[in-house]
């Protein structure tokens, strides 16, 4: 009995997120020191009265294994109980024992129910008053007594490796609940990293060593198989047999997604048609794989043939063709009416707007006559069946209203419902799209009566990335879930498909990339646990830990602030009778007080003007942690953060232009770089690198500071009372990106300089006209870091210094200016010092 189980739905009433979480216990398939040990009550040790209930769900990814699932210690009485599982493949036996003494329960539950349900529900109910236990495995119950239990129990509960017990079966557990009549501890086991285990209130209660958190499989796509062919090939997934088919005209490969095994079979006879695109569909009821071409047959005058998946015999089906080629059309096999429906596509410089239906019994392509709303001609569209509403959905694509490719194209982000019972089209919505333009893959998956999923990617990049989107059927509200998957979309024949494997609650991305000859291709299969999660769900505990740390730091800073306040009072009293000393080099206001710029650094800060510098939450300089590549990565993401963000594609092309053809290496480089960057940013508070709607952004909140971000906000503000002291402080550090010589940032630097120049020039003039000469001096000194030979700025500076009695300093500035002018312009400055003052 095969049970390579993992991810099946057990109870429809359970929240969908539960299917994407759990803890994988590493057992006998790992070295002893690498095996998992989970202590449920590590930071809290509750006492249970009258009863103790323990329930959880478990799955066995590896059959035919034996070992201890968990142990319960009663430290006061030194009694230990354990639960052992013995999986013989055809049956599963559970043994509950008083460790070192005797077996209390020997349970042999119904193997058929276990096979059907996949997840095994385990429930233990200790009656402390009656000194008895009820053990329930799914629906089967077993009883025992004489456990020497007392009315109160302070248990130590350990799953996996414990002390000298090292025989541990590999298994997955989730949804652990421990309770009595007055208290209840629920552990969703939805962490993504670390060794701390939280309850459903986000409190750290337990600890686990060597964990493997299942939720990561619901965010990170995992490549599980690949196939290459030197001739045109096709692929499909058959959920009835749990097999992925790779085929060409020579042979077919059967890849079983449960066992992970593959085998290649030769056909019983020759394939009667020559494959051009490898388009196909499956008739599961008749166990047939149909291969078809809609146009431009290469040889044999055969447009459709089917392979009997049991006998491996090919049979010619049809020679019918359509008027034009239809690249990237949507498709659906209507098994009940034995017809294959396609929509959209591109060929002969035209976009298609018709629904074509091939009737298997009549051997004929027909055009469906539909009423209702009209769908604009398009290709790269996605189609899927909704079993809840018994209808088809058509989503998105690219084309135009006329269908003529020469008119130009636009991207569609709309959803249509097609009721095939009455042949009626209803447009449900069309949403504005503010991110980078994308197209969907051929298939969309309707998860329930309210949402659907599809993969989308910017096809206009050679090295692109697929991203999984979750859409609301009602209104089009959407979000990106899961990580991205690289795809090379250079050739129009390249395609990708999304499949849902309900039996194991997984999604499959099957993408086929054709080479330059449009013949050879490589197919890759990626798997994602369903339902997929967002980055926010994946990082929920990291975020909460950061908040906890910030609370603690906030308390410390508050205490420090109070102490500093009283310290300042004492200092002020001491200095009350002292006169203010004016330091050389600072301009003086009429009040006699200098205008000073606070050049001290602050905590949680990033400085991009002058020398690049980063300070952590304790105001420690951590600039050394940034390698040259990490500086570039940080700045690239920051540059695009005020718009929609930067895509993985753009990010990679900027940083590794020479690796564009090495997709796997490129993805690894990008992943490592981003992980290192996130790790460094954890040293600061309120600066987060996020991935939203397929784009990377940097978010600055709360106590965080970035001089560029601050200046950008000041310049963008409509408030007239701007913080000009802060503007001067920022620019006085030096030129923007002063230490970055890479050409990729030249445009960014120029944009910032062009914005600052008029912004600051206008303010300098305004301050000069109001005779606020000290502020003019401060602003001009800062401005010279942007434009060191600005003549207007020199004019305002020299007069302001002269008006405030600093003529010697004015002459020094003039001498410095003419020297800089000579170097940059190559000739002497034409105006004398006295000319400027007059």
PDB file of N, CA and C in Angstrom, residues 60 104 252 283 309 321 349 402 623 722 747 762 779 801:
ATOM      1  N   UNK A  60       3.053  10.022   7.260  1.00  0.00           N
ATOM      2  CA  UNK A  60       4.280   9.245   7.127  1.00  0.00           C
ATOM      3  C   UNK A  60       4.780   9.329   5.684  1.00  0.00           C
ATOM      4  N   UNK A 104       0.557  -1.221  26.947  1.00  0.00           N
ATOM      5  CA  UNK A 104      -0.786  -0.977  27.439  1.00  0.00           C
ATOM      6  C   UNK A 104      -1.834  -1.076  26.330  1.00  0.00           C
ATOM      7  N   UNK A 252       7.589   7.580 -24.568  1.00  0.00           N
ATOM      8  CA  UNK A 252       6.898   8.333 -23.528  1.00  0.00           C
ATOM      9  C   UNK A 252       7.511   7.995 -22.176  1.00  0.00           C
ATOM     10  N   UNK A 283      -7.857  12.236 -22.041  1.00  0.00           N
ATOM     11  CA  UNK A 283      -9.186  11.678 -21.791  1.00  0.00           C
ATOM     12  C   UNK A 283      -9.001  10.577 -20.758  1.00  0.00           C
ATOM     13  N   UNK A 309      -2.957   4.689 -23.320  1.00  0.00           N
ATOM     14  CA  UNK A 309      -1.969   4.701 -22.244  1.00  0.00           C
ATOM     15  C   UNK A 309      -1.742   3.334 -21.610  1.00  0.00           C
ATOM     16  N   UNK A 321      -8.130  20.690 -39.715  1.00  0.00           N
ATOM     17  CA  UNK A 321      -7.313  21.798 -39.232  1.00  0.00           C
ATOM     18  C   UNK A 321      -8.152  23.062 -39.182  1.00  0.00           C
ATOM     19  N   UNK A 349      -0.143  36.904 -38.024  1.00  0.00           N
ATOM     20  CA  UNK A 349      -0.237  38.301 -37.601  1.00  0.00           C
ATOM     21  C   UNK A 349      -1.630  38.698 -37.139  1.00  0.00           C
ATOM     22  N   UNK A 402      -9.105  44.966 -32.437  1.00  0.00           N
ATOM     23  CA  UNK A 402      -9.288  44.668 -33.853  1.00  0.00           C
ATOM     24  C   UNK A 402      -8.823  43.266 -34.223  1.00  0.00           C
ATOM     25  N   UNK A 623      28.640  49.187   8.531  1.00  0.00           N
ATOM     26  CA  UNK A 623      28.882  49.335   7.097  1.00  0.00           C
ATOM     27  C   UNK A 623      29.752  48.206   6.564  1.00  0.00           C
ATOM     28  N   UNK A 722       9.278  73.615   5.596  1.00  0.00           N
ATOM     29  CA  UNK A 722      10.148  72.455   5.454  1.00  0.00           C
ATOM     30  C   UNK A 722      11.306  72.543   6.437  1.00  0.00           C
ATOM     31  N   UNK A 747      22.430  57.168 -13.797  1.00  0.00           N
ATOM     32  CA  UNK A 747      21.116  57.765 -14.082  1.00  0.00           C
ATOM     33  C   UNK A 747      20.413  58.154 -12.782  1.00  0.00           C
ATOM     34  N   UNK A 762      16.309  77.677  -5.263  1.00  0.00           N
ATOM     35  CA  UNK A 762      15.165  78.554  -4.969  1.00  0.00           C
ATOM     36  C   UNK A 762      15.125  78.928  -3.496  1.00  0.00           C
ATOM     37  N   UNK A 779      23.091  76.698   3.757  1.00  0.00           N
ATOM     38  CA  UNK A 779      22.545  76.037   2.576  1.00  0.00           C
ATOM     39  C   UNK A 779      23.535  76.038   1.415  1.00  0.00           C
ATOM     40  N   UNK A 801      28.338  86.182   3.883  1.00  0.00           N
ATOM     41  CA  UNK A 801      29.475  86.174   4.805  1.00  0.00           C
ATOM     42  C   UNK A 801      29.930  87.593   5.114  1.00  0.00           C
TER      43      UNK A 801
END
